[in-house]
Amino acid sequence: MKSTVLLILSWLLPAVVFSQKETQVYEDGSIRCEYEMSDKRLEGKYTSYYRNGQKKASGAFENNCRAGIWTVWDSTGRMRVTRVYENLFEFNQTFPVASADAPVELLNKPSYELKYNENDYIYYFDVKERMVLWTKRVWRMIGPEENPLLFENDAFYRILTENIQEGKLKCYSAETEQFRTELTGLNNPDNYKVISYKLKEDNFFDNERLLSESRILGICPVAIDLKTKDTVDLYWIYFPHLRPVIATEIAQYTSNSTSHVIKTFDDLFFFRDFYGEIYKESNVNDKPIADYISTAEEKAKEIQRIEISMIEIEHDYWMHFARYVQR
C-alpha cells in the first residue's frame, strides 16, 4: 500500500512542480509590490503598498490580464475604487457608485466590448488622441524558453515567410523601425534560424475607457545566419497588417487559464499570453537598458521597475477620476 501511494505521488509531482507560482517582491523606496508569476507571466495575487505601509492596490492577474475584483486605496487607507473585471478590457465599477445623471453615468459603463470581426480577430478600440493621458513606448525581446508555441518547429517564422513570399504581407528594412523602406523579397529565408523576436509596443492610458492598454506596433525576427553564424535582425513587420494573417493560423495551445479564448496566434498576442523582456523604454537619448546599466542584477531591477510603474500609473489614474463619479 505504501509503495502504491509513493508511486501515485511520484506520478503527480511533475504536474505540481509545473504549476508552481513564484512570488516576487519589488521595492524602490517609494513603492513596494508583491506579486505572483508563472512562466514569467503575471499569474495570481498582486498587492502594492505606499511608503507609509498602507496598501495601495490589490487584485489578481490571470495569464498577464487583470481578473476579478481590483481595489485601490489612497495613502490614508481610504478605499477609492473597486472594479470587477470580466476580461482584459471589460469591467464593472462597483465603487464609487456613479451618479445616474448624464454624462457622469457614462464613466461607470465600459465603452468597449470584445467582438471578433469578419476577419476573425478583435478590433482595437478607436482611441482618440485627445483621450490619451499618458503613453510609454517599450521594446521587448521574446525568447523560446517562455514562449515555446512561437518557436516549436519554427511555426511562427514559417507563417511570416510564407505570407511574405506570397505577397500577402509586407516587410521592412531592419535598419530602421519606421516601416518605410519596404523589402522586395526575402533573401534565402532557409539560411536563418530564428532565436528570438523583437517587439515594439505602445502603452497608454485611455481616458474614455479609464484603463491602460498595450498595443504592438511591430515585430522583428532575430536570427542566426547559418553560414556566417552572425546574429541579425531580419526585417520588421507592421503588426496591424499582420493581425489578419495570423488570425487564420490556429495555435496549438496547451497553457492553462486563458486557453479557452486563445485559439489563434493573433489571440495569443491580443490577450498578452507571452513573455517579452523589456530591453528598452522611450527616453531622450534613445538608449537601450544595456547602454546605461552594466550588471545583470541592476538590469533586472530596471526591467522590474518599468513593468511595475506601468501597472501603478494606471492605479493612480483610477483614483484621480474616482472623484468625478462619487456621489
Short mmCIF file of C-alpha atoms in Angstrom, two decimals:
data_model
loop_
_atom_site.label_atom_id
_atom_site.label_comp_id
_atom_site.label_asym_id
_atom_site.label_seq_id
_atom_site.Cartn_x
_atom_site.Cartn_y
_atom_site.Cartn_z
CA MET A 1 0.00 0.00 0.00
CA LYS A 2 2.82 2.37 0.95
CA SER A 3 4.65 1.76 -2.33
CA THR A 4 1.42 2.39 -4.25
CA VAL A 5 0.98 5.77 -2.55
CA LEU A 6 4.59 6.70 -3.35
CA LEU A 7 4.06 5.69 -6.96
CA ILE A 8 0.96 7.90 -7.24
CA LEU A 9 2.77 10.84 -5.66
CA SER A 10 5.75 10.45 -7.97
CA TRP A 11 3.39 10.48 -10.95
CA LEU A 12 1.64 13.64 -9.73
CA LEU A 13 4.79 15.54 -8.75
CA PRO A 14 5.77 16.87 -12.21
CA ALA A 15 2.34 18.45 -12.66
CA VAL A 16 2.57 20.10 -9.24
CA VAL A 17 6.03 21.48 -9.93
CA PHE A 18 4.94 22.80 -13.34
CA SER A 19 2.06 24.76 -11.82
CA GLN A 20 4.08 26.37 -9.02
CA LYS A 21 3.99 30.14 -8.80
CA GLU A 22 6.88 32.40 -7.94
CA THR A 23 6.29 35.30 -5.57
CA GLN A 24 8.25 38.45 -6.42
CA VAL A 25 8.85 41.43 -4.14
CA TYR A 26 9.68 44.78 -5.68
CA GLU A 27 10.76 47.80 -3.66
CA ASP A 28 12.35 51.05 -4.82
CA GLY A 29 11.93 53.22 -1.74
CA SER A 30 8.67 54.79 -2.86
CA ILE A 31 6.52 51.74 -3.54
CA ARG A 32 6.53 48.07 -2.65
CA CYS A 33 4.80 45.30 -4.58
CA GLU A 34 4.25 41.61 -4.04
CA TYR A 35 3.01 39.56 -6.96
CA GLU A 36 2.90 36.00 -8.22
CA MET A 37 4.22 34.72 -11.52
CA SER A 38 4.10 31.50 -13.50
CA ASP A 39 6.32 31.00 -16.56
CA LYS A 40 7.24 34.69 -16.13
CA ARG A 41 3.63 35.71 -16.68
CA LEU A 42 1.65 37.57 -14.02
CA GLU A 43 -0.48 34.84 -12.51
CA GLY A 44 -2.14 35.21 -9.11
CA LYS A 45 -2.27 37.85 -6.40
CA TYR A 46 -0.89 41.35 -6.84
CA THR A 47 -0.58 43.82 -3.95
CA SER A 48 1.19 47.18 -3.80
CA TYR A 49 1.90 49.46 -0.84
CA TYR A 50 2.68 53.11 -0.18
CA ARG A 51 5.89 54.12 1.52
CA ASN A 52 4.00 54.52 4.82
CA GLY A 53 2.93 50.87 4.69
CA GLN A 54 -0.67 51.47 3.67
CA LYS A 55 -2.00 49.15 0.98
CA LYS A 56 -2.39 50.86 -2.38
CA ALA A 57 -3.80 48.23 -4.76
CA SER A 58 -4.92 44.65 -4.58
CA GLY A 59 -6.21 42.22 -7.17
CA ALA A 60 -5.26 39.24 -9.28
CA PHE A 61 -3.88 38.52 -12.71
CA GLU A 62 -4.64 35.57 -14.94
CA ASN A 63 -2.03 35.00 -17.60
CA ASN A 64 -0.95 38.66 -17.63
CA CYS A 65 -4.54 40.00 -17.62
CA ARG A 66 -6.46 41.62 -14.77
CA ALA A 67 -9.16 39.31 -13.45
CA GLY A 68 -11.91 39.52 -10.85
CA ILE A 69 -12.00 42.16 -8.11
CA TRP A 70 -9.47 45.00 -8.04
CA THR A 71 -9.39 47.66 -5.32
CA VAL A 72 -7.24 50.75 -4.80
CA TRP A 73 -6.85 52.89 -1.68
CA ASP A 74 -5.29 56.29 -1.02
CA SER A 75 -2.30 56.70 1.30
CA THR A 76 -4.57 57.21 4.33
CA GLY A 77 -6.22 53.83 3.87
CA ARG A 78 -9.46 55.16 2.36
CA MET A 79 -10.87 52.92 -0.38
CA ARG A 80 -11.16 54.88 -3.60
CA VAL A 81 -12.07 52.44 -6.39
CA THR A 82 -13.31 48.87 -6.77
CA ARG A 83 -13.68 47.18 -10.13
CA VAL A 84 -14.74 43.71 -11.20
CA TYR A 85 -13.03 42.62 -14.41
CA GLU A 86 -14.86 40.35 -16.81
CA ASN A 87 -11.96 40.21 -19.27
CA LEU A 88 -8.99 42.23 -20.42
CA PHE A 89 -10.97 45.38 -21.29
CA GLU A 90 -14.41 44.97 -19.74
CA PHE A 91 -15.16 45.71 -16.11
CA ASN A 92 -17.90 46.87 -13.77
CA GLN A 93 -17.01 49.61 -11.33
CA THR A 94 -18.77 48.84 -8.05
CA PHE A 95 -17.25 51.69 -6.03
CA PRO A 96 -17.70 54.59 -6.10
CA VAL A 97 -21.22 54.29 -7.45
CA ALA A 98 -21.79 56.56 -10.42
CA SER A 99 -24.42 59.22 -10.45
CA ALA A 100 -27.49 58.43 -12.54
CA ASP A 101 -27.22 61.84 -14.15
CA ALA A 102 -25.63 62.11 -17.59
CA PRO A 103 -22.85 62.43 -18.53
CA VAL A 104 -21.33 61.17 -15.27
CA GLU A 105 -23.13 57.85 -15.54
CA LEU A 106 -21.10 57.07 -18.65
CA LEU A 107 -17.92 56.92 -16.57
CA ASN A 108 -19.20 53.80 -14.89
CA LYS A 109 -20.03 51.93 -18.09
CA PRO A 110 -17.48 50.06 -20.22
CA SER A 111 -17.41 51.60 -23.69
CA TYR A 112 -15.80 48.65 -25.40
CA GLU A 113 -16.90 45.08 -25.97
CA LEU A 114 -14.67 42.28 -27.20
CA LYS A 115 -16.06 41.10 -30.53
CA TYR A 116 -14.47 39.23 -33.41
CA ASN A 117 -14.83 40.86 -36.81
CA GLU A 118 -15.37 39.24 -40.20
CA ASN A 119 -11.63 38.50 -40.39
CA ASP A 120 -11.67 36.55 -37.11
CA TYR A 121 -9.74 38.97 -34.96
CA ILE A 122 -10.81 41.53 -32.37
CA TYR A 123 -10.82 45.14 -33.48
CA TYR A 124 -8.90 47.60 -31.36
CA PHE A 125 -10.96 50.29 -29.71
CA ASP A 126 -10.87 53.52 -31.71
CA VAL A 127 -8.78 55.59 -29.32
CA LYS A 128 -8.99 59.36 -29.68
CA GLU A 129 -5.68 61.13 -29.38
CA ARG A 130 -7.10 63.78 -27.05
CA MET A 131 -8.18 61.00 -24.66
CA VAL A 132 -4.67 59.60 -24.23
CA LEU A 133 -3.35 60.97 -20.93
CA TRP A 134 -0.12 59.01 -20.64
CA THR A 135 1.98 56.94 -23.01
CA LYS A 136 5.19 54.94 -22.90
CA ARG A 137 6.88 53.07 -25.72
CA VAL A 138 8.82 49.92 -24.84
CA TRP A 139 10.75 47.32 -26.79
CA ARG A 140 10.70 43.66 -25.75
CA MET A 141 12.67 40.55 -26.62
CA ILE A 142 10.65 37.34 -26.88
CA GLY A 143 12.68 34.17 -26.38
CA PRO A 144 11.88 30.48 -26.91
CA GLU A 145 12.14 29.31 -23.31
CA GLU A 146 8.97 31.03 -22.07
CA ASN A 147 7.21 31.09 -25.47
CA PRO A 148 7.55 27.60 -26.97
CA LEU A 149 4.43 27.94 -29.13
CA LEU A 150 6.10 30.61 -31.27
CA PHE A 151 9.28 28.61 -31.77
CA GLU A 152 8.32 24.93 -31.97
CA ASN A 153 9.11 23.67 -35.48
CA ASP A 154 9.76 27.32 -36.44
CA ALA A 155 5.96 27.66 -36.62
CA PHE A 156 5.67 31.44 -36.40
CA TYR A 157 8.66 32.12 -38.67
CA ARG A 158 7.17 29.82 -41.31
CA ILE A 159 3.91 31.75 -41.20
CA LEU A 160 5.75 35.04 -41.72
CA THR A 161 7.92 33.62 -44.51
CA GLU A 162 5.08 32.04 -46.46
CA ASN A 163 2.90 35.14 -46.37
CA ILE A 164 5.74 37.47 -47.35
CA GLN A 165 6.69 35.25 -50.26
CA GLU A 166 3.07 35.07 -51.41
CA GLY A 167 2.78 38.86 -51.33
CA LYS A 168 0.18 38.87 -48.55
CA LEU A 169 2.46 40.61 -46.07
CA LYS A 170 4.95 43.45 -46.37
CA CYS A 171 8.25 43.50 -44.55
CA TYR A 172 10.52 46.48 -43.94
CA SER A 173 14.23 47.09 -43.54
CA ALA A 174 15.62 46.22 -40.12
CA GLU A 175 17.96 49.21 -40.29
CA THR A 176 15.15 51.42 -39.05
CA GLU A 177 11.86 50.82 -37.25
CA GLN A 178 9.81 53.30 -39.27
CA PHE A 179 8.11 50.77 -41.59
CA ARG A 180 9.01 52.92 -44.61
CA THR A 181 11.70 51.06 -46.54
CA GLU A 182 9.88 48.05 -47.93
CA LEU A 183 11.91 44.98 -48.85
CA THR A 184 11.07 43.49 -52.23
CA GLY A 185 11.69 39.91 -51.18
CA LEU A 186 13.34 37.60 -48.70
CA ASN A 187 16.98 36.69 -49.09
CA ASN A 188 17.16 32.89 -48.65
CA PRO A 189 14.97 32.56 -45.53
CA ASP A 190 16.08 28.95 -45.02
CA ASN A 191 19.60 30.19 -44.30
CA TYR A 192 18.46 31.60 -40.95
CA LYS A 193 17.49 30.12 -37.61
CA VAL A 194 15.20 32.43 -35.62
CA ILE A 195 16.25 32.65 -31.96
CA SER A 196 14.01 35.48 -30.73
CA TYR A 197 11.57 38.20 -31.76
CA LYS A 198 11.74 41.91 -31.02
CA LEU A 199 8.50 43.68 -30.23
CA LYS A 200 7.87 47.40 -30.37
CA GLU A 201 4.77 48.46 -28.47
CA ASP A 202 2.95 51.47 -27.08
CA ASN A 203 1.41 51.52 -23.61
CA PHE A 204 -1.10 54.23 -22.79
CA PHE A 205 -3.96 55.25 -20.52
CA ASP A 206 -7.24 55.91 -22.33
CA ASN A 207 -9.38 58.49 -20.54
CA GLU A 208 -12.51 57.39 -22.40
CA ARG A 209 -12.40 53.84 -21.06
CA LEU A 210 -10.44 54.66 -17.88
CA LEU A 211 -7.92 51.91 -18.38
CA SER A 212 -4.45 51.20 -19.74
CA GLU A 213 -3.72 49.23 -22.87
CA SER A 214 -0.68 47.85 -24.67
CA ARG A 215 -0.62 47.74 -28.46
CA ILE A 216 2.09 46.09 -30.52
CA LEU A 217 3.38 48.25 -33.36
CA GLY A 218 5.90 45.94 -34.92
CA ILE A 219 7.66 42.60 -34.72
CA CYS A 220 11.14 41.65 -35.91
CA PRO A 221 12.63 38.14 -36.17
CA VAL A 222 16.16 37.90 -34.79
CA ALA A 223 18.10 35.03 -36.33
CA ILE A 224 21.44 33.32 -36.65
CA ASP A 225 22.87 33.24 -40.15
CA LEU A 226 23.63 29.53 -40.55
CA LYS A 227 26.54 30.30 -42.90
CA THR A 228 28.30 33.15 -41.13
CA LYS A 229 27.00 32.38 -37.60
CA ASP A 230 26.22 36.10 -37.19
CA THR A 231 23.13 37.25 -35.31
CA VAL A 232 21.00 39.56 -37.43
CA ASP A 233 17.67 41.38 -37.37
CA LEU A 234 15.90 40.07 -40.47
CA TYR A 235 13.12 42.62 -41.03
CA TRP A 236 10.29 44.47 -39.31
CA ILE A 237 6.60 43.84 -39.91
CA TYR A 238 3.95 46.42 -39.09
CA PHE A 239 1.83 44.50 -36.61
CA PRO A 240 -1.63 45.87 -37.53
CA HIS A 241 -1.03 44.48 -41.05
CA LEU A 242 -0.01 41.13 -39.57
CA ARG A 243 -3.16 40.60 -37.50
CA PRO A 244 -5.49 39.43 -40.32
CA VAL A 245 -2.80 36.96 -41.40
CA ILE A 246 -2.17 35.30 -38.04
CA ALA A 247 -5.88 35.37 -37.15
CA THR A 248 -6.31 32.47 -39.56
CA GLU A 249 -3.44 30.48 -38.07
CA ILE A 250 -4.53 28.03 -35.40
CA ALA A 251 -2.34 27.94 -32.30
CA GLN A 252 -1.96 24.50 -30.74
CA TYR A 253 -2.44 25.99 -27.33
CA THR A 254 -1.56 23.99 -24.23
CA SER A 255 -1.44 26.59 -21.44
CA ASN A 256 -3.96 26.86 -18.62
CA SER A 257 -6.01 29.84 -17.56
CA THR A 258 -6.86 31.54 -20.86
CA SER A 259 -6.71 28.59 -23.24
CA HIS A 260 -10.45 28.87 -23.80
CA VAL A 261 -10.06 32.28 -25.51
CA ILE A 262 -6.75 31.76 -27.28
CA LYS A 263 -7.34 29.86 -30.49
CA THR A 264 -5.06 31.64 -32.95
CA PHE A 265 -1.70 33.37 -32.97
CA ASP A 266 -3.48 36.71 -33.04
CA ASP A 267 -5.36 35.75 -29.86
CA LEU A 268 -2.03 34.94 -28.23
CA PHE A 269 -0.72 38.45 -28.84
CA PHE A 270 -4.03 40.25 -28.23
CA PHE A 271 -4.53 38.62 -24.82
CA ARG A 272 -0.86 39.12 -23.97
CA ASP A 273 -0.10 35.45 -23.38
CA PHE A 274 3.62 35.80 -23.97
CA TYR A 275 6.68 36.90 -22.07
CA GLY A 276 8.93 39.52 -23.58
CA GLU A 277 11.76 41.01 -21.56
CA ILE A 278 11.95 44.79 -21.88
CA TYR A 279 15.29 45.84 -23.35
CA LYS A 280 14.46 49.50 -23.97
CA GLU A 281 11.96 52.17 -22.97
CA SER A 282 11.40 55.52 -24.65
CA ASN A 283 13.99 58.03 -23.41
CA VAL A 284 15.54 61.28 -24.59
CA ASN A 285 18.83 59.60 -25.53
CA ASP A 286 17.17 56.66 -27.33
CA LYS A 287 19.36 54.21 -25.43
CA PRO A 288 18.61 50.58 -24.59
CA ILE A 289 18.91 49.48 -20.97
CA ALA A 290 22.20 47.70 -21.64
CA ASP A 291 23.82 51.03 -22.58
CA TYR A 292 23.32 52.62 -19.17
CA ILE A 293 23.19 49.61 -16.83
CA SER A 294 26.05 47.14 -16.78
CA THR A 295 25.33 44.45 -14.19
CA ALA A 296 22.72 41.72 -14.62
CA GLU A 297 21.27 42.42 -11.16
CA GLU A 298 20.73 46.11 -11.79
CA LYS A 299 19.36 45.39 -15.25
CA ALA A 300 16.76 43.03 -13.75
CA LYS A 301 15.76 45.72 -11.25
CA GLU A 302 15.36 48.29 -14.02
CA ILE A 303 13.16 45.96 -16.06
CA GLN A 304 11.07 45.26 -12.99
CA ARG A 305 10.78 48.99 -12.26
CA ILE A 306 9.45 49.72 -15.75
CA GLU A 307 6.90 46.89 -15.60
CA ILE A 308 5.60 47.87 -12.14
CA SER A 309 5.46 51.58 -12.97
CA MET A 310 3.13 50.90 -15.91
CA ILE A 311 0.76 48.97 -13.65
CA GLU A 312 0.83 51.53 -10.84
CA ILE A 313 0.35 54.55 -13.10
CA GLU A 314 -3.00 53.06 -14.06
CA HIS A 315 -3.98 52.82 -10.39
CA ASP A 316 -3.10 56.50 -9.93
CA TYR A 317 -5.44 57.43 -12.77
CA TRP A 318 -8.25 55.31 -11.31
CA MET A 319 -8.04 57.30 -8.09
CA HIS A 320 -7.76 60.59 -9.91
CA PHE A 321 -11.01 60.04 -11.79
CA ALA A 322 -12.88 58.39 -8.91
CA ARG A 323 -13.88 61.78 -7.54
CA TYR A 324 -15.90 62.52 -10.68
CA VAL A 325 -18.21 59.55 -10.16
CA GLN A 326 -18.60 59.78 -6.40
CA ARG A 327 -21.94 60.99 -5.07
#
